[in-house]
PDB file of C-alpha atoms and ligand atoms in Angstrom:
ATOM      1  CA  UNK U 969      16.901  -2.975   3.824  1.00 47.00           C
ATOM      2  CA  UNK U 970      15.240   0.287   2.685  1.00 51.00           C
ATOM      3  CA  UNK U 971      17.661   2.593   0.929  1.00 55.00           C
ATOM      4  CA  UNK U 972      16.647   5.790   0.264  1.00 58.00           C
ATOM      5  CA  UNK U 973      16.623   6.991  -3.648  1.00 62.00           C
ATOM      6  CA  UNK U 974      14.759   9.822  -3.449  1.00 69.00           C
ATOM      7  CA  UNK U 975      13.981  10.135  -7.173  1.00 86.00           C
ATOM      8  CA  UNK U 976      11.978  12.325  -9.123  1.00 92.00           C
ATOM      9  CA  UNK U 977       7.987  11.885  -9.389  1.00 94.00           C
ATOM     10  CA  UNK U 978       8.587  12.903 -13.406  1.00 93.00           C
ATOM     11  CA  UNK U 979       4.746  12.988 -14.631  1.00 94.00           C
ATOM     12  CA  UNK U 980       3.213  10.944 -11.898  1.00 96.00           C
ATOM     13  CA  UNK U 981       0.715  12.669  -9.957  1.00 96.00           C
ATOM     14  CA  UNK U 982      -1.462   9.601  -8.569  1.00 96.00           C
ATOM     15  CA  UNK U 983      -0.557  10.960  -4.405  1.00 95.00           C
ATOM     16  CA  UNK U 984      -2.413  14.010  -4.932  1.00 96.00           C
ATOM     17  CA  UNK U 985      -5.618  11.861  -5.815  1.00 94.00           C
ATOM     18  CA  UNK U 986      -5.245   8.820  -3.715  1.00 93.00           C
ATOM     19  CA  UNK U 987      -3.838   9.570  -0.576  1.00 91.00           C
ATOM     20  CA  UNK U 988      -5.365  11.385   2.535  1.00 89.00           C
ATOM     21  CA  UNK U 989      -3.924  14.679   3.975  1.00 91.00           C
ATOM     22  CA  UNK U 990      -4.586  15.624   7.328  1.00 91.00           C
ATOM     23  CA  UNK U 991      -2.429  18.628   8.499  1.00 91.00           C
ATOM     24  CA  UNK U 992      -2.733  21.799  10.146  1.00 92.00           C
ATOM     25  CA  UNK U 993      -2.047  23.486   6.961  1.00 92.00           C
ATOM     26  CA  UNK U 994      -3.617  21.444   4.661  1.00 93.00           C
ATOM     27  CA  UNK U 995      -6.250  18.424   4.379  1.00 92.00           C
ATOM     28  CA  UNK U 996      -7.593  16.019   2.068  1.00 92.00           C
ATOM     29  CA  UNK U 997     -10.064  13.394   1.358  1.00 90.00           C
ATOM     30  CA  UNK U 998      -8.692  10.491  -0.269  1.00 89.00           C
ATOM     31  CA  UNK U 999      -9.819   9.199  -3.809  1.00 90.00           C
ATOM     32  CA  UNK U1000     -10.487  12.929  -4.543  1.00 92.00           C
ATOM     33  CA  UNK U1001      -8.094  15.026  -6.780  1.00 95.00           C
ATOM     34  CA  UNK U1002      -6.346  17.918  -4.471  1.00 96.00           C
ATOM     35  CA  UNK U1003      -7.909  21.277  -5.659  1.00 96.00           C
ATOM     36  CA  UNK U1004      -4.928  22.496  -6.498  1.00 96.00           C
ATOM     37  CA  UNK U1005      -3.703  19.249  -9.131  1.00 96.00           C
ATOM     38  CA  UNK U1006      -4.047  20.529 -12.647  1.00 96.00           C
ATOM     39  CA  UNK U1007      -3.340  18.535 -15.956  1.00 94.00           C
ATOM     40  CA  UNK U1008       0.122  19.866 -15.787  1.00 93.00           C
ATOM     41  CA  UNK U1009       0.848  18.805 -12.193  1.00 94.00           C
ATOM     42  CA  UNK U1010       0.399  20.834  -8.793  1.00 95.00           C
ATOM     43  CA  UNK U1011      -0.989  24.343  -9.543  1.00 96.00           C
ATOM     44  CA  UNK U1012       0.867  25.722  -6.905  1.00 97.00           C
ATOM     45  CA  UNK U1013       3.972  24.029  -7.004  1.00 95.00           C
ATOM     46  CA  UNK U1014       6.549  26.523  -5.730  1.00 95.00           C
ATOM     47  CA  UNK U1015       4.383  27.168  -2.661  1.00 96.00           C
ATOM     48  CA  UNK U1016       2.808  23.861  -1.713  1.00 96.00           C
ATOM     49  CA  UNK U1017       2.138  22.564   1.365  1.00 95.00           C
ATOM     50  CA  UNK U1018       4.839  21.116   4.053  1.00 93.00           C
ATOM     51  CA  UNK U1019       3.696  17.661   3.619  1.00 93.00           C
ATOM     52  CA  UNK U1020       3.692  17.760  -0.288  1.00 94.00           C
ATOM     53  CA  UNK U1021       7.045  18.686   0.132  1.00 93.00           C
ATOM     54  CA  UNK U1022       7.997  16.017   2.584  1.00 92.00           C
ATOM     55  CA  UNK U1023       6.088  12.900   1.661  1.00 93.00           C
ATOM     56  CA  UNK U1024       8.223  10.657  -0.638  1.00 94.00           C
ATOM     57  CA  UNK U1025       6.254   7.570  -1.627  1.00 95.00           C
ATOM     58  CA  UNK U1026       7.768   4.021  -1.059  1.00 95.00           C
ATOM     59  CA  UNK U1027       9.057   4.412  -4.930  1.00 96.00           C
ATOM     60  CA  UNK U1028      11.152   6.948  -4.533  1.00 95.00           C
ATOM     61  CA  UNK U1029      12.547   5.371  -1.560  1.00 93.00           C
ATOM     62  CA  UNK U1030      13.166   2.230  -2.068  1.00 93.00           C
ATOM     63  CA  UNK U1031      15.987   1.108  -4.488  1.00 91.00           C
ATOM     64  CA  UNK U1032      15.281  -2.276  -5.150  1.00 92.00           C
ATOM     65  CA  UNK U1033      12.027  -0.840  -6.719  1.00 95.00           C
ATOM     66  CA  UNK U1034      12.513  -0.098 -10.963  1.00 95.00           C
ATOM     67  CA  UNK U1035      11.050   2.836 -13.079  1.00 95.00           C
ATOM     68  CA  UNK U1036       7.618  -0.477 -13.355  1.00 96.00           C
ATOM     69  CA  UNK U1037       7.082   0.413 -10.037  1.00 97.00           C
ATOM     70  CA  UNK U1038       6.104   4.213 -10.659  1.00 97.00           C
ATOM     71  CA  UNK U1039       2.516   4.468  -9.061  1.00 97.00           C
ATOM     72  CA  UNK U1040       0.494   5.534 -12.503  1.00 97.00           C
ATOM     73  CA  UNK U1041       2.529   2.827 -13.739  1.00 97.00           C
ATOM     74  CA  UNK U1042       1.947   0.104 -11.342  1.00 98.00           C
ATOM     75  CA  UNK U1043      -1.171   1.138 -10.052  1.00 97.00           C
ATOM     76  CA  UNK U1044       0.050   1.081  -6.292  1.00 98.00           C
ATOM     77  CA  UNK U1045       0.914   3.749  -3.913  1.00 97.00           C
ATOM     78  CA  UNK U1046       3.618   2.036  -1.239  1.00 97.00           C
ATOM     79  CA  UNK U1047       3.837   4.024   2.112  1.00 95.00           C
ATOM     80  CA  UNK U1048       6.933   3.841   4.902  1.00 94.00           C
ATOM     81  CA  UNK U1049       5.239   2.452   7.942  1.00 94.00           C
ATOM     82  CA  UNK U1050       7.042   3.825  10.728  1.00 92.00           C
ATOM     83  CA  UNK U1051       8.091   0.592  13.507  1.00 93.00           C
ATOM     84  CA  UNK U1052       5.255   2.241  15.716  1.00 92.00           C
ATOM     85  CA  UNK U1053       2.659   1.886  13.274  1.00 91.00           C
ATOM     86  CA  UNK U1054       3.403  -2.026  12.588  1.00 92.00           C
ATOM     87  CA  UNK U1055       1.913  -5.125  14.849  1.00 91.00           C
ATOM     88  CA  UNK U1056       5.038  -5.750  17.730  1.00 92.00           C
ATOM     89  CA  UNK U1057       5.801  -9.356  15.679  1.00 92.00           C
ATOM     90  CA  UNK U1058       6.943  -7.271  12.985  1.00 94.00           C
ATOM     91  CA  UNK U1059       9.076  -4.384  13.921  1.00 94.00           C
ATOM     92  CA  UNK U1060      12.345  -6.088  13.500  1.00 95.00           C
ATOM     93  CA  UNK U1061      13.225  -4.764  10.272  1.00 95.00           C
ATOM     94  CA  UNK U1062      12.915  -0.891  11.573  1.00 95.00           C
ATOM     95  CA  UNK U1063       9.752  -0.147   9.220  1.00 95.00           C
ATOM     96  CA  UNK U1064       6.751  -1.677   7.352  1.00 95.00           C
ATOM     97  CA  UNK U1065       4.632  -0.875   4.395  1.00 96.00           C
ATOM     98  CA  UNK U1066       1.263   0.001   2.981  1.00 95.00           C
ATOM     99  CA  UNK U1067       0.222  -0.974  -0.642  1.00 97.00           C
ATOM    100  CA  UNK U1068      -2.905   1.082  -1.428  1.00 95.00           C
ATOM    101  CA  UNK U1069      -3.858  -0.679  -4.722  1.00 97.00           C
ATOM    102  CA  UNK U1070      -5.110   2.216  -7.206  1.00 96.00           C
ATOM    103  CA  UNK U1071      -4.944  -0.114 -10.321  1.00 96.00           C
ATOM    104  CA  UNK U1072      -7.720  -2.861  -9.373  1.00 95.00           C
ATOM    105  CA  UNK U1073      -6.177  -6.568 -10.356  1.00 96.00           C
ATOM    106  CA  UNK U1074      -4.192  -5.598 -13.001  1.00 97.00           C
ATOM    107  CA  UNK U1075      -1.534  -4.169  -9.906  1.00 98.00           C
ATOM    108  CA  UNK U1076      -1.621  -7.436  -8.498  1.00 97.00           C
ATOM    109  CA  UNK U1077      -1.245 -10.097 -11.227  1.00 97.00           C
ATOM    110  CA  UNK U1078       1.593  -7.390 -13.129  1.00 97.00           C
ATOM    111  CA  UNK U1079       4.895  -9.386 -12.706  1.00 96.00           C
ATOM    112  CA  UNK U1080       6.729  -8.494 -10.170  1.00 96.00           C
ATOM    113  CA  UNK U1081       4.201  -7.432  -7.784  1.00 97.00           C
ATOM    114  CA  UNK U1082       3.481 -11.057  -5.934  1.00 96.00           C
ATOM    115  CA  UNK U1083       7.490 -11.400  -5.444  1.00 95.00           C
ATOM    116  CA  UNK U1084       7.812  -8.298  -4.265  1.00 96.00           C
ATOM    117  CA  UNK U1085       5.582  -8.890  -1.359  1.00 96.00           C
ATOM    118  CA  UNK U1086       6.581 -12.316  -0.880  1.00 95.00           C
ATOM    119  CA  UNK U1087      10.259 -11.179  -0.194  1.00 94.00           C
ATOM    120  CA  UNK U1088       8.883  -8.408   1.978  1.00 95.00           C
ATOM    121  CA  UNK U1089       6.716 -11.236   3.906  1.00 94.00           C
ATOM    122  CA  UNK U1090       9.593 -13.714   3.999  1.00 92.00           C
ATOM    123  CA  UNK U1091      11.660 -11.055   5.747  1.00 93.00           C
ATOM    124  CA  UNK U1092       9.227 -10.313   8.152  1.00 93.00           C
ATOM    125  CA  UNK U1093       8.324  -6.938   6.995  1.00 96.00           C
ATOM    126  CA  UNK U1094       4.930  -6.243   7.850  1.00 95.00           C
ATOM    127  CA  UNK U1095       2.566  -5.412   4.926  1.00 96.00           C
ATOM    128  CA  UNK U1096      -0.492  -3.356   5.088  1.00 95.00           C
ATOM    129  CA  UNK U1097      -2.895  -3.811   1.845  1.00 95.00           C
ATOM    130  CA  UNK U1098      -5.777  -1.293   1.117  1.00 93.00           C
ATOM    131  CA  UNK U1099      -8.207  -0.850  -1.765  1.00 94.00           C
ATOM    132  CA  UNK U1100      -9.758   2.097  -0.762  1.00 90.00           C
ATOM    133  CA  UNK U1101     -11.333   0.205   1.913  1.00 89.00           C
ATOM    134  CA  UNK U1102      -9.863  -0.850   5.412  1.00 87.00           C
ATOM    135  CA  UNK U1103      -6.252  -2.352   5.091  1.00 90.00           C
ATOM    136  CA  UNK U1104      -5.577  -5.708   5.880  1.00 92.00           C
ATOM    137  CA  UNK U1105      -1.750  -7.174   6.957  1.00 94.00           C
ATOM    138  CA  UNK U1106      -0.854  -9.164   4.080  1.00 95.00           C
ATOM    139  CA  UNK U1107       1.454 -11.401   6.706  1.00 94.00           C
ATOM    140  CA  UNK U1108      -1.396 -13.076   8.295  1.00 90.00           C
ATOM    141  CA  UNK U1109      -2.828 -14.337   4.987  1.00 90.00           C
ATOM    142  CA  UNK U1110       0.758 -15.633   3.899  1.00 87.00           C
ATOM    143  CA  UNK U1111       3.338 -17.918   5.906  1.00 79.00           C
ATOM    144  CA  UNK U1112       6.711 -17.103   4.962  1.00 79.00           C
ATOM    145  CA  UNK U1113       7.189 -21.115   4.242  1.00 79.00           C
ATOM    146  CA  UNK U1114       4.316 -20.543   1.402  1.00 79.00           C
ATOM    147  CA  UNK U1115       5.468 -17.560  -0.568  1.00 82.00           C
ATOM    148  CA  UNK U1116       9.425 -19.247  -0.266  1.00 82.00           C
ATOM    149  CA  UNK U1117       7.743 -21.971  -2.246  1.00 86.00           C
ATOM    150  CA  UNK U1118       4.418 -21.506  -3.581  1.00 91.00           C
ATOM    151  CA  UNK U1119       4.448 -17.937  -5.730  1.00 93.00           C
ATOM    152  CA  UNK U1120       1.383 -19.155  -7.718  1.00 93.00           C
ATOM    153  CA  UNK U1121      -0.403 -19.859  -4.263  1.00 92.00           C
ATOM    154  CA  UNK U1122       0.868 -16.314  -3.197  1.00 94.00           C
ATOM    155  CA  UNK U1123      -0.285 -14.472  -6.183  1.00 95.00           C
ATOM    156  CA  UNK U1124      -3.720 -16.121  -5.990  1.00 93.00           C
ATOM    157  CA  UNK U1125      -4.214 -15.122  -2.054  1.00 93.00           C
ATOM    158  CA  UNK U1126      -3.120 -11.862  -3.146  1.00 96.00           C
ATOM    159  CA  UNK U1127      -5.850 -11.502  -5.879  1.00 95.00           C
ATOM    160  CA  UNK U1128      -8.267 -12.992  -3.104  1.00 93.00           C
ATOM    161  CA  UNK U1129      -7.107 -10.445  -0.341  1.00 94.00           C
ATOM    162  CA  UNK U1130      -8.183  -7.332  -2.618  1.00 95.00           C
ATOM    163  CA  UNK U1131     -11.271  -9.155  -3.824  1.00 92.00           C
ATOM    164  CA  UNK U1132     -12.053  -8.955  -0.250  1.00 90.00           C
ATOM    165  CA  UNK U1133     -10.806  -5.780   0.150  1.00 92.00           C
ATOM    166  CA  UNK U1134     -12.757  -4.367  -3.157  1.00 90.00           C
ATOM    167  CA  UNK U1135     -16.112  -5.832  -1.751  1.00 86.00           C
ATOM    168  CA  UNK U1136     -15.426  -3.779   1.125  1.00 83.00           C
ATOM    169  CA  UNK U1137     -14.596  -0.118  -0.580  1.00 77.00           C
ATOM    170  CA  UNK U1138     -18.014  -0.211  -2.451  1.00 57.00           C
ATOM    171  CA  UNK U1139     -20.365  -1.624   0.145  1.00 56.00           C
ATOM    172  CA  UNK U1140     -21.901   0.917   2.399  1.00 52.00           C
ATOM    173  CA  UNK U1141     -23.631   1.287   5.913  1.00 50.00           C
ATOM    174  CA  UNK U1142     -24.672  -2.174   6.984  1.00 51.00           C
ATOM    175  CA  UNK U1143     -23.563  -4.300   3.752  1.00 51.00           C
ATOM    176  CA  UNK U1144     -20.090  -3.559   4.295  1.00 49.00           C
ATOM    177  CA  UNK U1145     -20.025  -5.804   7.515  1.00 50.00           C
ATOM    178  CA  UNK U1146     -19.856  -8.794   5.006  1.00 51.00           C
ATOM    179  CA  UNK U1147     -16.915  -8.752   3.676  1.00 47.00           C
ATOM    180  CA  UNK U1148     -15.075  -7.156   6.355  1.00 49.00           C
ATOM    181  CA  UNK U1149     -16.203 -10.184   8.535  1.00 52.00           C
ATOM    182  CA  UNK U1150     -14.977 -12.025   5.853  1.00 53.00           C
ATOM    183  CA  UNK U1151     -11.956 -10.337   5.516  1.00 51.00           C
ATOM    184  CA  UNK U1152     -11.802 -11.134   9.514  1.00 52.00           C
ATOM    185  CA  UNK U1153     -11.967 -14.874   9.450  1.00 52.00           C
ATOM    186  CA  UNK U1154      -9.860 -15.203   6.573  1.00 52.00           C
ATOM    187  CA  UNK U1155      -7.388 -13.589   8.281  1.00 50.00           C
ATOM    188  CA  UNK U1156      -8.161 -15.425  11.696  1.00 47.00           C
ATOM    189  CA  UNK U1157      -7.778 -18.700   9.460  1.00 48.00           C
ATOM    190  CA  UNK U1158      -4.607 -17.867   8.279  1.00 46.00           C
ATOM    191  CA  UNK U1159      -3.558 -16.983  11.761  1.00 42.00           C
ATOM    192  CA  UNK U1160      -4.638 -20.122  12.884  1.00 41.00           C
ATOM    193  CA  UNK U1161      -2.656 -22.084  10.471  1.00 39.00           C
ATOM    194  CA  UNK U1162      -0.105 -20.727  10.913  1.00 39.00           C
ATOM    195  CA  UNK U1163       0.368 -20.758  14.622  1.00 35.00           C
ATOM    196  CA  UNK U1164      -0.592 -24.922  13.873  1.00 35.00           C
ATOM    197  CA  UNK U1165       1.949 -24.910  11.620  1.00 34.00           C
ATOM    198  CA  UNK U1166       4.412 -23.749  14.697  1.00 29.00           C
TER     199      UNK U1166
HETATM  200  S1  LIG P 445       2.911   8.739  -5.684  1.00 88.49           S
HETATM  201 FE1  LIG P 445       5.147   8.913  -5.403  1.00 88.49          FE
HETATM  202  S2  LIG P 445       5.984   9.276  -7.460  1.00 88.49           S
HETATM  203 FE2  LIG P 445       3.757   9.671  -7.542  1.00 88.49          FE
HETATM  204  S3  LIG P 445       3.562  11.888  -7.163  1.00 88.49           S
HETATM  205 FE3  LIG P 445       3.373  10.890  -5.176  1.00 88.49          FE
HETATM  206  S4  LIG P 445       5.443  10.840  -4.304  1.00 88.49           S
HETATM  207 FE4  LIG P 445       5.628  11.278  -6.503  1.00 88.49          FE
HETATM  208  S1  LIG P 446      -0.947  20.897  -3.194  1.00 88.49           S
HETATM  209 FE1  LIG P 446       0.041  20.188  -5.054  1.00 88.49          FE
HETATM  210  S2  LIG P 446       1.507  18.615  -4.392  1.00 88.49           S
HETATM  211 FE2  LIG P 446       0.054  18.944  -2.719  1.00 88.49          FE
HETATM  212  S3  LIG P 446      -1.545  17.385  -3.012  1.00 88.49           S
HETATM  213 FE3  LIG P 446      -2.231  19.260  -4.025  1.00 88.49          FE
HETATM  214  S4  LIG P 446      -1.546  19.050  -6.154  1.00 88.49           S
HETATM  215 FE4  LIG P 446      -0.404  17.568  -4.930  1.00 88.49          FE
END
């Protein structure tokens, strides 16, 4: 159940880098440090844009998530997926989630992180991963029968999911096709597994 915290960002500024802002008032690439982000936080704080003021992370939403799960500490940005934006299978809990990973492997084998998912998964919340790259749904890589048991399996899939997804962020034009296919039939394999499996 999401419960929302709403705490403070304190010195974390890792949204205004990462994320992509498309509004009428304002837009961003993503990976790129907003314009207005200075060493001391937003430049323009008291007058900032709609969004900035609106967007809470996953963070400062969640309650089940400790201080560990700051993004500059944890080295991942979680977004509220709205129902709409998750695959039909999946909207039973009211919302989903996307982990963009900013902090490379380290985010994924800190403790924590692969039990966190797994409960997400084994309450069939669906979970988006990104590296900078295309995101992938963590839930067709994992059976909720696997993480209940198997959190060494899960953590390993994990790490292989943003290998895949890594490959992907740096490869351009026509050599990206490789890992996303990849990416593809992994997930197809898991899908078929687990639909065997049923
Ligand atoms: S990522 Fe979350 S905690 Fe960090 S600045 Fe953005 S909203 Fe605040
Ligand atoms: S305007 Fe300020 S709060 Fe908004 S993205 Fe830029 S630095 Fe962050």
């Amino acid at each position: 159940m999401t419960n929302l915290k709403k705490r403070d960002c304190g010195g974390c500024t890792v949204c205004c880098t990462e994320l992509k802002v498309d509004t009428p008032e304002f837009r961003k690439k993503p990976q790129v440090p907003c314009q207005h982000l200075t060493a001391k936080g937003c430049g323009i704080y008291e007058t900032r844009f709609p969004i900035c003021r609106e967007f809470l992370c996953g963070w400062r939403l969640f309650a089940d998530l400790n201080d560990g799960w700051r993004p500059d500490r944890s080295g991942v940005v979680i977004v509220r997926l709205s129902p709409d934006n998750v695959p039909p299978d999946y909207r039973a809990p009211g919302y989903g989630m996307q982990l963009d990973i900013v902090g490379g492997e380290a985010a994924i084998t800190r403790p924590g992180f692969a039990e966190y998912v797994a409960a997400q998964v084994k309450r069939g919340v669906a979970v988006q991963m990104s590296a900078a790259s295309p995101a992938t749904l963590v839930n067709a890589h994992l059976d909720p029968a696997t993480v209940a048991r198997d959190m060494a399996g899960t953590r390993a899939t994990l790490l292989r999911i943003f290998a895949m997804l890594h490959a992907a962020r740096w490869k351009k034009g026509i050599g990206m096709l490789v890992p996303l296919y990849r990416l593809k039939l992994a997930q197809q394999k898991a899908m078929v597994t687990k639909a065997g499996k049923g």
